[in-house]
C-alpha positions as MATLAB code, in Angstrom:
seq = 'MSDRIPVTLSSEEIAAVRSWIIHEDASTIAFAKPAGLSSQGGRIKAHTLDDLLWAFARSNGKRPDLVHRLDRDTSGVILAAKTKPAAGFLGKAIQAHKLTKTYLALVSAAPEPRSGDINVPLVRQEIGRESYMRVAAFDAKGAQGSRSRYRTLSSSEDGALVELQPFTGRMHQLRVHMAHIGRPLVGDVRYGGALTAAGRGASRLMLHAVSLRFPHPDGGERTVTAEPPEDFRALAEAMGLTL';
ca = [
     -22.916   -0.381   -1.646;
     -21.835    0.370   -5.185;
     -24.140    1.742   -7.883;
     -21.579    1.238  -10.644;
     -22.145   -1.032  -13.608;
     -21.197   -4.623  -12.712;
     -18.039   -6.021  -14.292;
     -18.059   -9.469  -15.871;
     -15.277  -11.596  -14.409;
     -13.804  -14.891  -15.581;
     -13.867  -17.934  -13.309;
     -10.068  -17.585  -12.993;
     -10.374  -13.985  -11.791;
     -13.037  -14.939   -9.256;
     -10.893  -17.812   -7.957;
      -7.859  -15.507   -7.738;
      -9.529  -12.736   -5.746;
     -11.069  -15.291   -3.389;
      -7.634  -16.850   -2.826;
      -6.268  -13.463   -1.689;
      -8.683  -13.154    1.278;
      -6.784  -12.950    4.583;
      -9.634  -11.749    6.824;
     -13.406  -11.618    6.535;
     -16.269  -10.875    8.911;
     -19.755   -9.370    8.634;
     -18.473   -5.821    8.048;
     -15.022   -6.054    6.493;
     -12.935   -8.091    4.094;
      -9.153   -7.828    3.675;
      -6.927   -9.096    0.889;
      -3.239   -9.736    0.302;
      -2.975   -7.751   -2.942;
      -0.349   -9.050   -5.359;
       2.161   -6.641   -6.897;
       1.254   -5.504  -10.415;
      -2.480   -5.167   -9.710;
      -3.955   -1.655   -9.596;
      -6.242   -0.925   -6.652;
      -8.535    1.349   -8.655;
      -8.600    3.288  -11.913;
      -5.317    3.565  -13.718;
      -4.686    3.692  -17.445;
      -3.898    0.014  -17.916;
      -6.819   -1.735  -19.616;
      -7.024   -4.596  -17.153;
      -9.312   -5.353  -14.253;
      -8.356   -3.642  -10.995;
      -8.872   -5.013   -7.493;
     -11.876   -2.697   -7.275;
     -13.334   -4.395  -10.372;
     -12.623   -7.830   -8.920;
     -14.772   -7.022   -5.864;
     -17.792   -7.728   -8.097;
     -16.979  -11.387   -7.314;
     -18.585  -10.704   -3.909;
     -21.728   -8.944   -5.175;
     -24.914   -9.915   -3.365;
     -28.270  -10.609   -4.997;
     -29.313   -6.969   -4.383;
     -26.326   -5.755   -6.433;
     -24.411   -4.399   -3.442;
     -20.714   -5.275   -3.167;
     -17.717   -4.430   -0.971;
     -15.825   -1.190   -1.583;
     -12.154   -0.469   -0.943;
     -11.540    1.990    1.890;
      -7.932    2.839    0.932;
      -5.449    2.145   -1.877;
      -2.024    0.660   -2.511;
       0.263    1.580   -5.416;
       0.072   -0.925   -8.275;
       3.508   -2.432   -7.592;
       3.073   -2.522   -3.803;
       1.948   -5.876   -2.412;
       0.126   -6.592    0.832;
      -2.835   -5.813    3.054;
      -5.741   -3.842    1.624;
      -9.123   -3.434    3.307;
     -12.681   -3.225    1.959;
     -15.983   -2.503    3.678;
     -18.884   -4.893    3.067;
     -21.684   -2.531    4.152;
     -22.449    1.168    3.792;
     -22.266    1.808    7.575;
     -18.889    0.047    7.722;
     -17.609    2.157    4.807;
     -18.705    5.358    6.567;
     -17.140    4.272    9.869;
     -13.818    3.325    8.283;
     -13.754    6.466    6.141;
     -14.012    8.588    9.301;
     -11.352    6.450   11.017;
      -8.962    7.098    8.114;
      -9.621   10.854    8.249;
      -8.865   10.767   11.985;
      -5.587    8.848   11.336;
      -6.759    5.888   13.426;
      -5.430    3.198   11.075;
      -1.899    1.947   11.694;
      -0.243    0.807    8.464;
       3.083   -1.016    8.615;
       5.225   -1.738    5.557;
       8.431   -3.612    4.801;
      10.857   -2.270    2.201;
      14.277   -3.132    0.785;
      16.903   -0.404    0.373;
      20.468   -0.504   -0.959;
      22.086    0.534    2.344;
      20.964    0.940    5.946;
      19.706    4.462    6.715;
      21.784    6.740    8.954;
      20.605    6.931   11.658;
      19.087    3.448   11.594;
      15.682    4.726   12.718;
      13.923    8.041   12.743;
      11.030   10.285   11.750;
      10.727   12.011    8.370;
       8.520   15.087    8.496;
       8.608   17.091    5.255;
       5.870   18.641    3.099;
       5.130   17.103   -0.291;
       3.669   18.647   -3.410;
       2.159   16.866   -6.411;
       3.698   17.445   -9.826;
       2.397   16.372  -13.236;
       5.070   15.477  -15.804;
       3.444   14.432  -19.072;
       0.787   11.869  -18.162;
       2.550   10.841  -14.953;
       2.023   12.156  -11.428;
       4.980   12.553   -9.069;
       5.400   13.803   -5.520;
       8.356   15.899   -4.477;
       9.602   17.440   -1.253;
       8.659   21.116   -1.006;
       9.053   24.102    1.302;
       6.372   24.493    3.984;
       5.013   27.611    2.260;
       5.119   26.226   -1.300;
       1.856   26.350   -3.252;
      -0.018   23.057   -2.862;
       2.387   21.678   -0.220;
       0.849   19.116    2.140;
       2.348   18.090    5.455;
       3.521   14.472    5.563;
       5.184   12.351    8.206;
       6.615    8.816    8.235;
       8.652    6.718   10.648;
      11.329    4.222    9.611;
      13.256    1.535   11.493;
      16.056   -0.722   10.221;
      15.234   -4.378   10.977;
      18.172   -6.108    9.285;
      21.232   -4.972    7.309;
      24.096   -6.465    5.323;
      26.744   -5.416    2.798;
      24.049   -5.629    0.104;
      21.405   -3.453    1.736;
      18.794   -3.320    4.456;
      15.261   -4.324    5.373;
      13.346   -1.407    6.851;
       9.964   -1.136    8.552;
       7.972    1.931    7.525;
       4.896    3.569    9.050;
       3.112    6.501    7.402;
       1.246    8.879    9.722;
      -0.308   10.715    6.779;
      -1.636    9.302    3.521;
       0.003   11.240    0.693;
       0.526    9.632   -2.705;
       3.897    7.802   -2.926;
       4.703    9.144    0.559;
       6.986    6.365    1.814;
       8.817    6.178   -1.503;
       9.523    9.922   -1.626;
      10.432   10.130    2.057;
      12.988    7.328    1.775;
      14.452    8.877   -1.383;
      14.646   12.191    0.518;
      16.990   10.645    3.123;
      19.105    9.090    0.371;
      17.653    5.574    0.646;
      15.217    5.132   -2.273;
      13.478    1.769   -2.333;
      15.004   -1.007   -4.409;
      13.155   -1.283   -7.731;
      11.614    2.183   -7.483;
      12.447    3.519  -10.957;
      10.383    6.666  -10.457;
      12.268    7.903   -7.394;
      15.820    6.745   -8.088;
      15.880    3.274   -6.568;
      18.446    0.678   -7.671;
      17.209   -1.867  -10.214;
      19.481   -4.609   -8.831;
      20.473   -5.852   -5.387;
      22.967   -8.579   -4.472;
      23.553   -9.164   -8.192;
      19.873   -9.861   -8.840;
      17.369   -7.788  -10.750;
      14.521   -6.251   -8.748;
      11.319   -7.427  -10.384;
       9.345   -4.445   -9.053;
       9.152   -1.786   -6.360;
      10.214   -3.664   -3.194;
       7.487   -2.378   -0.878;
       5.071   -4.646    1.008;
       2.150   -3.674    3.259;
       2.712   -6.237    6.002;
       0.035   -5.259    8.535;
      -2.955   -3.021    9.135;
      -4.459   -2.258   12.531;
      -7.857   -0.598   12.406;
     -10.817    0.235   14.660;
     -13.569   -2.217   13.754;
     -17.105   -1.049   12.880;
     -18.478   -3.640   15.330;
     -16.221   -2.465   18.166;
     -12.654   -3.022   19.300;
      -9.654   -3.214   17.014;
      -8.433   -5.759   14.483;
      -4.963   -6.365   13.078;
      -4.607   -8.062    9.692;
      -1.246   -9.273    8.378;
       0.050  -10.494    5.019;
       3.281  -12.436    4.625;
       5.718  -10.950    2.079;
       5.370  -12.639   -1.337;
       8.003  -14.900   -2.835;
       9.761  -12.239   -4.951;
      10.274  -10.022   -1.906;
      11.422  -12.904    0.298;
      13.840  -14.235   -2.336;
      15.513  -10.872   -2.893;
      15.777  -10.196    0.853;
      17.377  -13.623    1.297;
      19.825  -12.973   -1.557;
      20.741   -9.694    0.160;
      21.517  -11.593    3.372;
      18.611  -10.006    5.265;
      16.480  -11.637    7.952;
      12.729  -11.269    7.490;
];
């Protein structure tokens, strides 16, 4: 599937990416991406998940390709296509908004109301070498419609666990939307999130892609899930929240 130059991987990297597999069939392969690993590109001179997919290259040089991305510090489910027809099918499914992505996030206080829809346009802004998204007026130049749903699953004096679903796929969408309603995600330095919760430091952006439901290239639908990693679980527990 990919005509790019193969990347040489260490045996440790190959073992790691294989250990992250949570679903595999003839057309698709899904991983539980760890936080701190870029999906693609990025300025950090380290192998990305996209690079690591060379571990699955076939003798003809073809290899799986990612069909969507997660932010570097977001953990959880990410999907790749193993064949060109599967990549085309899933690409069209994404354009038609037929994938259902569900995330878990930690915030410093339960939203008010405890559940709702956030439907505000976002515009991309470059500050130095960094890209940000910000809420904009509907008629602002470059504004793109964006919509998310949130639901509070558990709350305590130290914060809340929320379930998030994006209906559009804008960069940093969930992070900006939650900051917009005054509940930035714990550990989200870029958008004003608290760096501590329940007296503990947040090791990263506390956002986890817990499940992905998608139409399958071979027919029907599949749902793939990834349990929250230890850092997320430990902080939620310290905050008195039920996962």
